[in-house]
Coordinates of C-alpha atoms in Angstrom, one line a residue:
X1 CA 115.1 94.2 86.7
X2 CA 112.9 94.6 89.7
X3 CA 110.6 91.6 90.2
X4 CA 106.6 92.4 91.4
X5 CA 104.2 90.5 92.5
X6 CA 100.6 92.2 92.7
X7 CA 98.4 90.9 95.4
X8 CA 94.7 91.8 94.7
X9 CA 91.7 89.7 95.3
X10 CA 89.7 91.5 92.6
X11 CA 90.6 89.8 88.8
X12 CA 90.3 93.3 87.3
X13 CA 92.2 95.6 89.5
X14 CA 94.6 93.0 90.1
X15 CA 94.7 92.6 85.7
X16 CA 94.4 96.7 85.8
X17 CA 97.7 97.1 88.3
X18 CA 99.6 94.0 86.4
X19 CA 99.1 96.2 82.9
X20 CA 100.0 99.5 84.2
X21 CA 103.3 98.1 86.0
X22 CA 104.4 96.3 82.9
X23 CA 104.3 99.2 81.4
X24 CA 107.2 100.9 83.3
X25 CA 110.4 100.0 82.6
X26 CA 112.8 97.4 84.4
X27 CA 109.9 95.5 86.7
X28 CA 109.2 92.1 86.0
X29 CA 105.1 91.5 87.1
X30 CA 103.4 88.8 88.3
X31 CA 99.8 88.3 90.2
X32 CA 98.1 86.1 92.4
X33 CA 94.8 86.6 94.5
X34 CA 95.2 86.3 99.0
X35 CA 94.2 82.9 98.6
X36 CA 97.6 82.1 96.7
X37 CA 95.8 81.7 93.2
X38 CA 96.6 83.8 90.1
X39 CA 97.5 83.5 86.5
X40 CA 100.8 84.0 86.8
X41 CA 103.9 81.4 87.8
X42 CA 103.5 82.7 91.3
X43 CA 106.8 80.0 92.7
X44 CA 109.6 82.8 91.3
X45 CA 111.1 85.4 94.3
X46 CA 109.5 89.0 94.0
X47 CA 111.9 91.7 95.3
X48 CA 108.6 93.7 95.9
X49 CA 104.8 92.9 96.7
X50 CA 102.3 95.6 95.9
X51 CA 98.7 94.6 98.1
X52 CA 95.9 95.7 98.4
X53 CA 95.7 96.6 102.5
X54 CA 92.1 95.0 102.7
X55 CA 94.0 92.4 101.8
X56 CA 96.7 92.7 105.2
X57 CA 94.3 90.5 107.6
X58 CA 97.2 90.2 110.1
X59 CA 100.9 90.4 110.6
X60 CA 104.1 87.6 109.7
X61 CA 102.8 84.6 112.0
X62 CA 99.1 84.9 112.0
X63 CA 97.1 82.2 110.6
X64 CA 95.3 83.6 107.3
X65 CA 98.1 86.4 106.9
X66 CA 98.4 86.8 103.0
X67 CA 101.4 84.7 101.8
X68 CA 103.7 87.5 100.8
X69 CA 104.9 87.7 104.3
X70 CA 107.3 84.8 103.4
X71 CA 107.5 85.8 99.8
X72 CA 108.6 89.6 100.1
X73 CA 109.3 90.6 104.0
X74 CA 108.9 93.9 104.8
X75 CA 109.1 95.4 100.9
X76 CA 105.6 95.9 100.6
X77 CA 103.9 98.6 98.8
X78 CA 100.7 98.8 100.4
X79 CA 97.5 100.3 98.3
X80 CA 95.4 101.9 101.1
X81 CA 92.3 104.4 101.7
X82 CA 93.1 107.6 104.3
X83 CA 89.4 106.3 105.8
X84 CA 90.8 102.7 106.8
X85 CA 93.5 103.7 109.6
X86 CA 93.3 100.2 110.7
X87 CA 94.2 99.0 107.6
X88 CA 97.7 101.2 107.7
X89 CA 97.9 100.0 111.4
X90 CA 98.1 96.6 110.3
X91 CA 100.6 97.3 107.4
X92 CA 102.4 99.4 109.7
X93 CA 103.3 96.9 112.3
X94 CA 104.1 94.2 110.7
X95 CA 106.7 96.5 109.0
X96 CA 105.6 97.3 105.3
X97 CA 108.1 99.9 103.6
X98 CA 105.7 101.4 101.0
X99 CA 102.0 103.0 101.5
X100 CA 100.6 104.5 98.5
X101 CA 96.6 106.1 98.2
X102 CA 94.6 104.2 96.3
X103 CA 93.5 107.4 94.4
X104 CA 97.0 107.8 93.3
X105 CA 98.4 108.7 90.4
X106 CA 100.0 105.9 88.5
X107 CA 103.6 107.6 88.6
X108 CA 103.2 107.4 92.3
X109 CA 102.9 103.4 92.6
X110 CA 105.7 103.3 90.2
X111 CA 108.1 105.4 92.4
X112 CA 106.7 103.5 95.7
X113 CA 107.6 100.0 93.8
X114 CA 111.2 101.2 93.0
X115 CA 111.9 102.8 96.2
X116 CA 110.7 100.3 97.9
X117 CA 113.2 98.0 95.9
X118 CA 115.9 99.2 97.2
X119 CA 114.7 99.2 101.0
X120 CA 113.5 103.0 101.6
X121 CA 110.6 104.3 102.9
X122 CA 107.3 105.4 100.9
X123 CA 104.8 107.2 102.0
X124 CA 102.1 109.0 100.1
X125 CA 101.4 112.6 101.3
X126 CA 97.8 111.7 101.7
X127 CA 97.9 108.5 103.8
X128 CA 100.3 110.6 106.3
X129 CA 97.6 111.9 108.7
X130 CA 95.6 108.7 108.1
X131 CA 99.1 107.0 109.2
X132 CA 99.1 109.3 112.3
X133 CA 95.2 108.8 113.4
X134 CA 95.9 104.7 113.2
X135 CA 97.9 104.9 116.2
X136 CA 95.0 106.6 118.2
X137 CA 93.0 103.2 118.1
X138 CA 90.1 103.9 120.1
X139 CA 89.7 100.7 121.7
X140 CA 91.5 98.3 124.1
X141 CA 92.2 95.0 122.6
X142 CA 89.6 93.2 125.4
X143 CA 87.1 95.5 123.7
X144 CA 87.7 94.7 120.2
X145 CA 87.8 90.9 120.9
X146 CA 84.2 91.4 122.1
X147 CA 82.9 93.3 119.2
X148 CA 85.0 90.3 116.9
X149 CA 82.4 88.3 118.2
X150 CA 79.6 90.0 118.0
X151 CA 80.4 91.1 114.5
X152 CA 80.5 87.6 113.9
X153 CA 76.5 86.8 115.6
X154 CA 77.7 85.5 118.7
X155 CA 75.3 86.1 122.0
X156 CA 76.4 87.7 125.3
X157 CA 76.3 84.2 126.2
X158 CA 78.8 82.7 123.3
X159 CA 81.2 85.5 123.4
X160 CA 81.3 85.0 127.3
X161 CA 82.1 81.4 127.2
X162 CA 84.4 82.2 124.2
X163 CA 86.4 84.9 126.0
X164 CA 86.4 83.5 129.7
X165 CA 84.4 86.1 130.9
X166 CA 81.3 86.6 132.8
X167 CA 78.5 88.0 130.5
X168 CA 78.4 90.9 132.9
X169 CA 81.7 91.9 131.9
X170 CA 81.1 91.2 128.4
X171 CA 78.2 93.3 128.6
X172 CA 80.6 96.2 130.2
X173 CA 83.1 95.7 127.4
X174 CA 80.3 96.1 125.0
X175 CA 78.9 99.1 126.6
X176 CA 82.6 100.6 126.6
X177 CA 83.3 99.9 123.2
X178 CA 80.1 101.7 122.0
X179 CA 80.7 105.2 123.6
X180 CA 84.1 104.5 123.3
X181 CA 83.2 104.8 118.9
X182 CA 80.6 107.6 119.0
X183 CA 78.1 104.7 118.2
X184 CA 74.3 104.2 118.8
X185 CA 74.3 100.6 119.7
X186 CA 76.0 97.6 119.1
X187 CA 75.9 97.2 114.8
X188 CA 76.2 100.8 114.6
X189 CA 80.1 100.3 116.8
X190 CA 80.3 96.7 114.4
X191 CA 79.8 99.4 111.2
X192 CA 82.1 101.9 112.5
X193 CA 85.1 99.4 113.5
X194 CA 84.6 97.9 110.6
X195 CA 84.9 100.9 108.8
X196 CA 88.0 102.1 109.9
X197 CA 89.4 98.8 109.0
X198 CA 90.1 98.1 112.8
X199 CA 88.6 94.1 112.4

């Protein structure tokens, strides 16, 4: 009996994926939202974790990392979107096993779960170029710390005090980040990192 435990901060899907993995044989489901809440006894072991990547907001260590880092490891079936690359990045580094398309079939979570179970690799044909394109982040890490903080309404002033920079060089950053996107301004570059699921 393989023992899941379904990460989702939506109480539907989460309800939705908790039904339709009961209904294979051999895996034992549970649920619980990021936050650690959920219907379910969430205290037993889970051999595997299946999340939802928006989910992922960073890697084993980070404060607010989703508390299946400790609970499962690396045998994570991640539910992702081709359009979030940052999302896979994420998932990626901190060593997830499984990646399945949200638009999946349901067969295809089920083989990702048991796969995943016994340590191997799963990777959905779909999310392989997506997997490919979230190595080519377009931004240097300075530059994505900036936009952080404007994303989050700071001035050129506050992020330059926050960073340890001069606001000149914050303004460069900016400016760098923005053509580095394709974007037309600052909350156009916000919309497109965010987007991606880069921040």
């Amino acid at each position: 009996m393989v023992r899941v435990l379904v990460v989702h901060d939506a109480t539907l899907l989460r309800s939705a994926l908790v039904q339709l993995l009961r209904s294979a044989d051999g895996l034992d489901v549970s649920s619980m939202s990021s936050r650690g809440d959920g219907p379910d006894d969430n205290d037993l072991p889970a051999d595997v974790c299946v999340v939802d990547g928006d989910c992922l907001e960073g890697p084993p260590g980070e404060a607010g990392r989703v508390p299946v880092w400790d609970r499962c490891g690396t045998r994570l079936v991640v539910l992702a979107a081709p359009e979030r690359p940052g999302v896979l990045r994420r998932a990626f580094d901190a060593g997830a096993l499984g990646f399945v398309d949200k638009d999946a079939s349901s067969q295809r979570l089920i083989a990702a779960v048991h796969t995943v179970a016994k340590g191997e690799r799963f990777l959905d044909e779909r999310l392989t170029v997506a997997l490919l394109r979230a190595s080519e982040m377009p931004l240097t890490a300075r530059e994505l710390s900036v936009l952080f903080q404007a994303s989050q309404g700071a001035s050129v002033a506050e992020i330059a005090a926050c960073l340890h920079l001069s606001r000149g060089t914050v303004r460069n950053y900016m400016a760098s980040a923005i053509r580095r996107v394709g974007a037309r301004n600052r909350v156009d570059a916000i919309r497109i990192v965010q987007g991606a699921g880069w921040m």
